[in-house]
PDB file of C-alpha atoms and ligand atoms in Angstrom:
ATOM      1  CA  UNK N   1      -7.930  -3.877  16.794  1.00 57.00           C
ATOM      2  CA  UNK N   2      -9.297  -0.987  15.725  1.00 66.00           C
ATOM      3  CA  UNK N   3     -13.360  -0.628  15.251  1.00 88.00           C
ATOM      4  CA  UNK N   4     -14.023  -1.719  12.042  1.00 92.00           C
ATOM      5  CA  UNK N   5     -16.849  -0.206   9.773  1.00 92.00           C
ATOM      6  CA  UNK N   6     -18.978  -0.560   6.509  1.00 92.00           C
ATOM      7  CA  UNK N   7     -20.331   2.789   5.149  1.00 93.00           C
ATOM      8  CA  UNK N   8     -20.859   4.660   2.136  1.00 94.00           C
ATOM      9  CA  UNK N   9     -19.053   7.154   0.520  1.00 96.00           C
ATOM     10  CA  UNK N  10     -19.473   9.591  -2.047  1.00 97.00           C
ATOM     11  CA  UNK N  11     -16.489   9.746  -4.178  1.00 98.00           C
ATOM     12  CA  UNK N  12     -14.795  13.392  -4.839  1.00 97.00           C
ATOM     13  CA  UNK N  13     -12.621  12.459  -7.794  1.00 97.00           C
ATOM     14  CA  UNK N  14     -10.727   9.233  -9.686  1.00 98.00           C
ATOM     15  CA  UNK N  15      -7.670  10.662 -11.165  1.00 97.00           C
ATOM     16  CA  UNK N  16      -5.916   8.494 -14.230  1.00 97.00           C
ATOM     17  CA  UNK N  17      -2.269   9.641 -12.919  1.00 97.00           C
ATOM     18  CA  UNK N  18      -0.818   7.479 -14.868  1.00 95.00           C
ATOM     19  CA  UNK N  19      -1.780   4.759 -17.816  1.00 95.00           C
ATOM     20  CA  UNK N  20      -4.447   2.208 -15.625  1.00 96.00           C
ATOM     21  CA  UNK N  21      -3.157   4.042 -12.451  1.00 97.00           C
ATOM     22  CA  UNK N  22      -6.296   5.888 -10.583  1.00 98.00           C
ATOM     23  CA  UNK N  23      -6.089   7.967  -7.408  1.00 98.00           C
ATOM     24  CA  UNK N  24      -9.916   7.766  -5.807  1.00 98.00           C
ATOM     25  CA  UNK N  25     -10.717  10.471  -3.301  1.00 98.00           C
ATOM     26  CA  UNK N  26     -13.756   9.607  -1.631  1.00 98.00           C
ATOM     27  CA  UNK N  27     -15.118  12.445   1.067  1.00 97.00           C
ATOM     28  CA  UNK N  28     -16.139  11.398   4.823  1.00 93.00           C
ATOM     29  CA  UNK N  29     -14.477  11.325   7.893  1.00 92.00           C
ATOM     30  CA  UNK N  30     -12.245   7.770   8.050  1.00 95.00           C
ATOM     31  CA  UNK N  31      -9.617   7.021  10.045  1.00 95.00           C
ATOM     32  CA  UNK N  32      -6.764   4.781   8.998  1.00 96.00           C
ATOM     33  CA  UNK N  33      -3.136   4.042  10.727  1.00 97.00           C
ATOM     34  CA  UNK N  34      -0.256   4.162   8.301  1.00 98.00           C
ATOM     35  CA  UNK N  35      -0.165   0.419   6.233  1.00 98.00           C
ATOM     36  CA  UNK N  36      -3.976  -0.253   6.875  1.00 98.00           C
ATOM     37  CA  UNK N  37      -6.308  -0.766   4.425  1.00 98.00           C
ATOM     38  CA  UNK N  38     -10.099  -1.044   3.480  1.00 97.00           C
ATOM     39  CA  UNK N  39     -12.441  -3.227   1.517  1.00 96.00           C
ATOM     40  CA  UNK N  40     -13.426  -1.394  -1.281  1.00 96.00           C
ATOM     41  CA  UNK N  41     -16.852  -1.804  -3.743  1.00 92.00           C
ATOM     42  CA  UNK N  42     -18.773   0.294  -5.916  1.00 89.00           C
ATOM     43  CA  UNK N  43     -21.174  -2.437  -7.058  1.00 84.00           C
ATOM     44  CA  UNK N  44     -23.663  -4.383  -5.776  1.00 76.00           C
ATOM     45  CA  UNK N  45     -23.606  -8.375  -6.301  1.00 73.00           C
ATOM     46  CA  UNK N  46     -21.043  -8.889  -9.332  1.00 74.00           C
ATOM     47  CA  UNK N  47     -18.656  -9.217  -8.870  1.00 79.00           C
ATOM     48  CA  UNK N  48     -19.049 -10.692  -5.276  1.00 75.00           C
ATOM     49  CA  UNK N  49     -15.971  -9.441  -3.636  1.00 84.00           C
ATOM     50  CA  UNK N  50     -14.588  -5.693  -2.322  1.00 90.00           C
ATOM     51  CA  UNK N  51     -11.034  -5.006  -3.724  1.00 94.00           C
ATOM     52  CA  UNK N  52      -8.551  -4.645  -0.567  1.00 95.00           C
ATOM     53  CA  UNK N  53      -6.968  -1.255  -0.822  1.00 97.00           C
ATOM     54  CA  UNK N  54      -4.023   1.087   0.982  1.00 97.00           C
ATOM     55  CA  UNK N  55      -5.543   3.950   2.420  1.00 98.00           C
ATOM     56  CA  UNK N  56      -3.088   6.165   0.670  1.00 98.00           C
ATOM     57  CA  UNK N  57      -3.617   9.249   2.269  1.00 98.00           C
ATOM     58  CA  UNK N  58      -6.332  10.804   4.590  1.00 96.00           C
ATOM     59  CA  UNK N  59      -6.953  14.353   5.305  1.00 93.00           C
ATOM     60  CA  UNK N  60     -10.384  15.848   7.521  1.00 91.00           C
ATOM     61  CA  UNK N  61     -13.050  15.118   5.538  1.00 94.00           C
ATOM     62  CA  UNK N  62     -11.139  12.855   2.854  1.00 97.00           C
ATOM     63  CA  UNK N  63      -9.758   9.285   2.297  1.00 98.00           C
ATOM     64  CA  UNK N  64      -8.055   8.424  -0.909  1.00 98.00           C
ATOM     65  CA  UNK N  65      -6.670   5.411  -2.558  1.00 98.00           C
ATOM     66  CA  UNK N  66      -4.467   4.675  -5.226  1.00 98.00           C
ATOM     67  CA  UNK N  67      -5.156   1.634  -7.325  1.00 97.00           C
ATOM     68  CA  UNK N  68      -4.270  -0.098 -10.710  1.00 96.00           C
ATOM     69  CA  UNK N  69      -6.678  -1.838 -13.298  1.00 96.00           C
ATOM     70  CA  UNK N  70      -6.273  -5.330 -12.550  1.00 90.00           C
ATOM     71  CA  UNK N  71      -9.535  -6.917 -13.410  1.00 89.00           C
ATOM     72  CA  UNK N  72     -13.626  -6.442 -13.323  1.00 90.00           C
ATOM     73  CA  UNK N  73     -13.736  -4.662  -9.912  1.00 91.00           C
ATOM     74  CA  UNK N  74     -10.809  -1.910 -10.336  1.00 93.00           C
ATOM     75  CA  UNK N  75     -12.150  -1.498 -13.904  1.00 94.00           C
ATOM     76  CA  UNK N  76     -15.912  -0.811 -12.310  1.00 93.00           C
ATOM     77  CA  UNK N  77     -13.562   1.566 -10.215  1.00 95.00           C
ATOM     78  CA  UNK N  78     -11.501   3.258 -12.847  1.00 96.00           C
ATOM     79  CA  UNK N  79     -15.138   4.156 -14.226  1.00 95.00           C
ATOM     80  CA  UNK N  80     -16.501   6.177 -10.900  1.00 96.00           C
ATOM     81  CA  UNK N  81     -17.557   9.729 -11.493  1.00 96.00           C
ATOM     82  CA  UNK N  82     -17.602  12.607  -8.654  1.00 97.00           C
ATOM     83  CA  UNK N  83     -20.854  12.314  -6.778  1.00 97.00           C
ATOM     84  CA  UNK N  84     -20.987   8.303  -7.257  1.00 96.00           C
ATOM     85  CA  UNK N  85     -21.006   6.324  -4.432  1.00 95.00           C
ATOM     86  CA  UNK N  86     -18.755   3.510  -3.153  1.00 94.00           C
ATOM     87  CA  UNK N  87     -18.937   0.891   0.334  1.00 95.00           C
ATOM     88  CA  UNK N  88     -15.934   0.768   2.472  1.00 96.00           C
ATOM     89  CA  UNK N  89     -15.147  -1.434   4.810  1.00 96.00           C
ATOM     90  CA  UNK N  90     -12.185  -0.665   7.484  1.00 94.00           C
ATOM     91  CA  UNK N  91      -9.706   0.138   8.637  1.00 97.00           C
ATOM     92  CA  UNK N  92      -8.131  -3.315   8.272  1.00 97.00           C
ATOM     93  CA  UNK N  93      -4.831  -4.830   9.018  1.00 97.00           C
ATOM     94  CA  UNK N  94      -1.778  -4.185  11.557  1.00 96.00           C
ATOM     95  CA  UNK N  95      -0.203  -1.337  10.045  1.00 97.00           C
ATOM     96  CA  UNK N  96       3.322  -0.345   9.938  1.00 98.00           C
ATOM     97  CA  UNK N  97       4.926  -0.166  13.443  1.00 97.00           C
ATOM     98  CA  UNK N  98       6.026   3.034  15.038  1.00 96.00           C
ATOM     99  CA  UNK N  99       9.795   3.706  13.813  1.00 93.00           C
ATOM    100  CA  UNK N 100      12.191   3.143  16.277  1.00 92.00           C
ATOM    101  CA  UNK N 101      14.414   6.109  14.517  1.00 94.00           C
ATOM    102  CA  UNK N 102      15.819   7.068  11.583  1.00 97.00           C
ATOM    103  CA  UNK N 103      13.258   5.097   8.900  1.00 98.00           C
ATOM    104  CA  UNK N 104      13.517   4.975   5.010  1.00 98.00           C
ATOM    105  CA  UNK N 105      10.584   3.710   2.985  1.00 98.00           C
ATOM    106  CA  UNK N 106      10.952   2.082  -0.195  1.00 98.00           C
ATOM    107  CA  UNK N 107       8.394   1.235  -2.701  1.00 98.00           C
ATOM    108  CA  UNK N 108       7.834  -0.838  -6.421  1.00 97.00           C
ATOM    109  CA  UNK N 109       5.095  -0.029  -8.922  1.00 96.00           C
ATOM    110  CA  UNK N 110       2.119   0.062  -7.001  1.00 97.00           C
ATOM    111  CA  UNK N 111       3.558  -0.945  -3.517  1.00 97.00           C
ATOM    112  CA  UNK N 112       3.896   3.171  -3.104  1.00 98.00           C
ATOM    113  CA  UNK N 113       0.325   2.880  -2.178  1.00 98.00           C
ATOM    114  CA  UNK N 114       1.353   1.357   1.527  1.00 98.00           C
ATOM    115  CA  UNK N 115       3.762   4.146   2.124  1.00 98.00           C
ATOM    116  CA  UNK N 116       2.354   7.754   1.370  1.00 98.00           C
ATOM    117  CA  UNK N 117       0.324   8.145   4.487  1.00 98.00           C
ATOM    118  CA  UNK N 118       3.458   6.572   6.535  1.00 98.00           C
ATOM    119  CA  UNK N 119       5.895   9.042   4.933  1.00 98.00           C
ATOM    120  CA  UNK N 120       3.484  12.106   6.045  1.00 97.00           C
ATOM    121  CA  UNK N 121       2.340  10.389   9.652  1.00 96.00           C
ATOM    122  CA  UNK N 122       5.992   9.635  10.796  1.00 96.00           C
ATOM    123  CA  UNK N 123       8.308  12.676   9.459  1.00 89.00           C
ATOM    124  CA  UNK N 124      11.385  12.357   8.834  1.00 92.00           C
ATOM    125  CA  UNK N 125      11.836  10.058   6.416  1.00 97.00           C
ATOM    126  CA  UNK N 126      13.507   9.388   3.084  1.00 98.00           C
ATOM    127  CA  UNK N 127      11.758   7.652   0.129  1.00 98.00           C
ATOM    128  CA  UNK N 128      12.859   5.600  -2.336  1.00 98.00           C
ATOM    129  CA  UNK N 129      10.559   5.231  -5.432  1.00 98.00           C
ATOM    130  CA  UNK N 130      11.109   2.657  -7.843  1.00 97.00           C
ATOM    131  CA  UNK N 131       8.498   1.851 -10.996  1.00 96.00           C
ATOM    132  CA  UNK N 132       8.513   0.178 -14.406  1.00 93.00           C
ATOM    133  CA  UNK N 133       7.046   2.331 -16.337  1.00 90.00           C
ATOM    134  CA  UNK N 134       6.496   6.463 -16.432  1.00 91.00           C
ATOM    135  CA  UNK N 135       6.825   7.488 -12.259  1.00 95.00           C
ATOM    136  CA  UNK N 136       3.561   8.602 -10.335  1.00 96.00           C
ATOM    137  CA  UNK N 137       3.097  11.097  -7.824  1.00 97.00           C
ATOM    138  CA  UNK N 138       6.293  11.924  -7.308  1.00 96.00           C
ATOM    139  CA  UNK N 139       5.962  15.328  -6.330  1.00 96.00           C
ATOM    140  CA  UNK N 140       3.442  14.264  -3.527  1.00 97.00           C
ATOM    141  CA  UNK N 141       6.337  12.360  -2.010  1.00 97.00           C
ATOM    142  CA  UNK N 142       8.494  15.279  -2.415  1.00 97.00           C
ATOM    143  CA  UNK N 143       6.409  17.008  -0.066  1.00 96.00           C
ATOM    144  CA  UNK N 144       6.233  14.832   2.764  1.00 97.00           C
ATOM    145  CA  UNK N 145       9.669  13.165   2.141  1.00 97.00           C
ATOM    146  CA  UNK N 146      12.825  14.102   4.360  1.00 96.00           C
ATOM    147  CA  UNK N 147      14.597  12.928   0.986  1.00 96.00           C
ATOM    148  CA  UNK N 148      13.381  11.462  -2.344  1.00 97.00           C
ATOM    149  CA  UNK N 149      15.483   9.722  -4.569  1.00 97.00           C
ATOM    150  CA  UNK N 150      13.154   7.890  -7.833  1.00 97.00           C
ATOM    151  CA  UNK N 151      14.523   4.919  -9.957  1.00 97.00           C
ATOM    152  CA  UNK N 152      12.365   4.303 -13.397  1.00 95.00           C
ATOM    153  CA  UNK N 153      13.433   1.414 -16.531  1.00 90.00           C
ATOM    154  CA  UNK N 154      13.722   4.688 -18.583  1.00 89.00           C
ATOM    155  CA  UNK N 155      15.314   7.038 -16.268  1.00 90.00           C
ATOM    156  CA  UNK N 156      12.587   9.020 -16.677  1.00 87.00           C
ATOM    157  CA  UNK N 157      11.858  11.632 -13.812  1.00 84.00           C
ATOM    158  CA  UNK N 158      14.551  10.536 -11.983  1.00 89.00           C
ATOM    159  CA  UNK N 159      17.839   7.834 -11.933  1.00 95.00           C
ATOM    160  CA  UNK N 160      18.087   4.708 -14.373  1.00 95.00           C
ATOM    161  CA  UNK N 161      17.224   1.033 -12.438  1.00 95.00           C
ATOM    162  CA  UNK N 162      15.608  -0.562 -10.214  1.00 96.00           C
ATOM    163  CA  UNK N 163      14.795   1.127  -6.620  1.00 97.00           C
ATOM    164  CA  UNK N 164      16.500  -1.867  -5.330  1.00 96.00           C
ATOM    165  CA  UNK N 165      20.213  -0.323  -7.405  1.00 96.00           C
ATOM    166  CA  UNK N 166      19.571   2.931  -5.363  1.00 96.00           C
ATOM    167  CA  UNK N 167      18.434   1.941  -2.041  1.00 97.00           C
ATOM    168  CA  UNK N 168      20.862   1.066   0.548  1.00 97.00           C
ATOM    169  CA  UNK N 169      20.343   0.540   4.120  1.00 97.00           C
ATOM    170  CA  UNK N 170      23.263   1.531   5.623  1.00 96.00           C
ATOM    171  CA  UNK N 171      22.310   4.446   8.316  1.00 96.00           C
ATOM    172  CA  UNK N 172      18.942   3.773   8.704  1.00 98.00           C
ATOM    173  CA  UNK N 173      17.348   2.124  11.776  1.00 98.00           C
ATOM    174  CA  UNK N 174      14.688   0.678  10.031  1.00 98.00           C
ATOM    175  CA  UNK N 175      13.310   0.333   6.498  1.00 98.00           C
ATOM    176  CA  UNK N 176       9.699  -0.199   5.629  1.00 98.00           C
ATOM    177  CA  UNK N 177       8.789  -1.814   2.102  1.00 98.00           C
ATOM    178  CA  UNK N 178       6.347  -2.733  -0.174  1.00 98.00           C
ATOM    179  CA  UNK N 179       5.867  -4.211  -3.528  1.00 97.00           C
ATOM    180  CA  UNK N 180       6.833  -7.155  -5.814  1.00 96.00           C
ATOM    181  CA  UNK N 181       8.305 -10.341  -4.007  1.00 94.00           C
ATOM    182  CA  UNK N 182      11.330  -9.977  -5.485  1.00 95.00           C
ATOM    183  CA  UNK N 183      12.345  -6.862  -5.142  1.00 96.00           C
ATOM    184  CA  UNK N 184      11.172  -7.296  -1.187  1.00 97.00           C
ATOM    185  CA  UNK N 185      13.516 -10.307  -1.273  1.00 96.00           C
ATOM    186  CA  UNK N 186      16.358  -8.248  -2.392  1.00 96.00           C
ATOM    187  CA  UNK N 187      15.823  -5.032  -0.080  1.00 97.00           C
ATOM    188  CA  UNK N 188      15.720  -8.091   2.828  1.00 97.00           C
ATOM    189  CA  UNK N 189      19.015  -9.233   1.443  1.00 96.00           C
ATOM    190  CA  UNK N 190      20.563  -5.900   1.532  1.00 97.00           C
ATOM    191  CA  UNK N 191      19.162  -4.637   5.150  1.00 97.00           C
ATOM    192  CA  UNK N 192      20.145  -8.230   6.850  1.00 96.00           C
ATOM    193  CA  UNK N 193      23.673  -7.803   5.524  1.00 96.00           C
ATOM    194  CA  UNK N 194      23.963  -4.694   7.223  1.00 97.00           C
ATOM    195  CA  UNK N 195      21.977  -5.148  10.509  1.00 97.00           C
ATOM    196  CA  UNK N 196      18.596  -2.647   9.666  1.00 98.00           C
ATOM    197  CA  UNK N 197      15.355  -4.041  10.537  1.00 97.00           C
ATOM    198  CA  UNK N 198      12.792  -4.184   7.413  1.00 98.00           C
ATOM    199  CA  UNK N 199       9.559  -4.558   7.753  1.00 98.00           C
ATOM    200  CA  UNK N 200       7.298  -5.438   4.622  1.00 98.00           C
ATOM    201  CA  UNK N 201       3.383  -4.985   3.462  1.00 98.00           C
ATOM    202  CA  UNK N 202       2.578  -8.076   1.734  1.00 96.00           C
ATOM    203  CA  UNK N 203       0.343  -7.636  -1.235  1.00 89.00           C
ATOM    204  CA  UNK N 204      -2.757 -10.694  -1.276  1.00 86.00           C
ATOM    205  CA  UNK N 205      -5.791 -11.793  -2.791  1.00 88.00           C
ATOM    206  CA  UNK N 206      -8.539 -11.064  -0.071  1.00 89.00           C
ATOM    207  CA  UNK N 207     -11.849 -12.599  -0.031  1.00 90.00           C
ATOM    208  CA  UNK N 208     -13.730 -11.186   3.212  1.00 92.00           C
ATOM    209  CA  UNK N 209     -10.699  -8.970   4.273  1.00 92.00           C
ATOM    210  CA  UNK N 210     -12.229 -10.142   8.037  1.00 92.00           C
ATOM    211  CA  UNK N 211      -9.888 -13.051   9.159  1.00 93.00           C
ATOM    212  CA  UNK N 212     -12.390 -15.585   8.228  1.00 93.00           C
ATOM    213  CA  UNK N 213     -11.866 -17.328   4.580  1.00 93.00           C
ATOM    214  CA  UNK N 214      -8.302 -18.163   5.148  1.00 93.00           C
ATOM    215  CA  UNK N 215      -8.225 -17.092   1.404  1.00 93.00           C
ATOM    216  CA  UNK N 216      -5.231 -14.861   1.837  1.00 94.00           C
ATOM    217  CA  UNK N 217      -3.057 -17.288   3.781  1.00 95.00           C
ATOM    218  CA  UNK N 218       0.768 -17.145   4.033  1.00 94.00           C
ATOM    219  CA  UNK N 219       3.183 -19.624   5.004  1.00 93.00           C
ATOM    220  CA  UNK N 220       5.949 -17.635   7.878  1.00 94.00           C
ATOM    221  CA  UNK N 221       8.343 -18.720   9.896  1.00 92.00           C
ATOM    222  CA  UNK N 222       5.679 -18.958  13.140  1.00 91.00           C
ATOM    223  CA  UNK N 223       3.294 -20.912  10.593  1.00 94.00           C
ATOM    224  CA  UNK N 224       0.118 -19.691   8.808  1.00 95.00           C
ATOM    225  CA  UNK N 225      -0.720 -15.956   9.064  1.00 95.00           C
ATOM    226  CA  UNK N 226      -3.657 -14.554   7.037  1.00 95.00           C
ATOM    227  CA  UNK N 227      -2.930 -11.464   5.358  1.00 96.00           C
ATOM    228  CA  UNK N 228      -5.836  -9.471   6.386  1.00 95.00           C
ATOM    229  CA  UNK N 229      -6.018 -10.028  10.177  1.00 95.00           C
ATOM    230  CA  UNK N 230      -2.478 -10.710  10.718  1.00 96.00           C
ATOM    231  CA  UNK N 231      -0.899  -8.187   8.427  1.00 95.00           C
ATOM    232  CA  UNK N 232      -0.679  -6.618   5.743  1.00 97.00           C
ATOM    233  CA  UNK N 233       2.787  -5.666   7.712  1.00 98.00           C
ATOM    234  CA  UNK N 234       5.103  -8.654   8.730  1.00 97.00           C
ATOM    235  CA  UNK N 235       8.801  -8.395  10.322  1.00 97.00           C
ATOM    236  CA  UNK N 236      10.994  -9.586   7.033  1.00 97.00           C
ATOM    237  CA  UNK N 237      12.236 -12.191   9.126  1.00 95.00           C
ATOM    238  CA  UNK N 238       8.821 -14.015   9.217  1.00 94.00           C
ATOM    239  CA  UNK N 239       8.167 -14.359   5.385  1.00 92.00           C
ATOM    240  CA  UNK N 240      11.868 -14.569   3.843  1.00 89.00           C
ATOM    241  CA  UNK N 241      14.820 -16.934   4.676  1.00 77.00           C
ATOM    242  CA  UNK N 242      17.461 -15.502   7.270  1.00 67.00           C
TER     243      UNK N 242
HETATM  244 FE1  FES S   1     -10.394 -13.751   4.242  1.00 87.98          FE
HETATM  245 FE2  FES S   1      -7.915 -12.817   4.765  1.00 87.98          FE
HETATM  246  S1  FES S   1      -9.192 -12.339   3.109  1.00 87.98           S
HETATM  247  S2  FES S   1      -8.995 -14.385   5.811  1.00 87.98           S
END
């Protein structure tokens, strides 16, 4: 595992890129593998808990992460100013596996998070975007995408549907996933039916982000696995029915 560690960090900029969508920068040297993620706080007691977060992209001297207003803590976020300081705590988790060749990586809504720094790290690969509303940082994929192809309930900035009508897996060695259960279920469906390994970044509620609460527990095929520690990447195999 890689060394873990809590420091500070002075944040560079907290982007609204789209309505209760916010892409942090923070500045500071971090390190991060592709799917890993840190515990994230810019407050002191209350509320008690970092928010776990996708290290979205990293660059020399810069982290960032993208994040959606879900409650107290990514509201205190949405609220940081440049020169404001925030704790992090990472990285954490397994992080996605090297590809074994020709990889697409397909995201929902916020699950696109999980798979920026992946697309840019490996090469090579095409993206599928899929989101419910107005899509996000598309062109940002476009740059480190092999191809792109964006689905959007409007058809807005790109086709009409779900990512899961314009994503299939036939010709790829492997597919990497993340977001809603359901649409995870249905990408399984389609890459078991033709043979591609998928791997998927489960999205939990994390108390100490550490290994330790069991507060992010999931029920796979081998048994319990927390999250955190064990994940946030899991062979499709292990969390969905054959
Ligand atoms: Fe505590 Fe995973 S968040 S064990």
């Amino acid at each position: 595992m890689d060394a873990v560690a809590l420091r500070w960090a002075v944040v560079r900029g907290n982007a609204e890129v789209a309505p209760g969508v916010f892409l942090l920068r923070a500045e500071g040297a971090f390190r991060a593998r592709p799917g890993q993620f840190y515990m994230v706080r810019a407050w002191e007691r209350d509320p008690l808990l970092f928010r776990p977060l996708s290290a979205f992209d990293l660059s020399p001297g810069e982290i960032s992460f993208l994040y959606g207003v879900r409650g107290r803590g990514t509201r205190l976020l949405s609220r940081l100013s440049p020169g404001e300081e925030l704790e992090l705590l990472g990285p954490l988790g397994n992080g996605w596996p090297e590809p074994p060749g020709r990889l697409a990586l397909v995201g929902g809504g916020l699950g696109i998070a999980a798979l920026y720094l992946a697309a840019k790290a490996f090469g090579g690969a095409d993206v599928y975007l899929g989101f419910p509303g107005r899509p996000f940082l598309v062109e940002a994929f476009r740059e480190v995408a092999a191809g792109l192809r964006v689905a959007s309930e409007s058809g807005e900035g790109g086709e009409r549907g779900l990512v899961t009508d314009i994503f299939s897996p036939e010709g790829y060695d492997a597919c990497y996933a993340c977001g809603p259960r359901p649409m995870l279920a249905a990408i399984w469906e389609a890459c078991r039916r033709a043979g591609v390994a998928l791997f998927v970044s489960l999205e939990e509620r994390m108390a100490c982000g550490l290994g330790a609460c069991l507060g992010c527990t999931v029920f796979t095929k081998d048994g319990p696995k927390r999250v955190c520690r064990d994940g946030p990447v899991f062979r499709a195999e292990e969390v969905f029915d054959a």
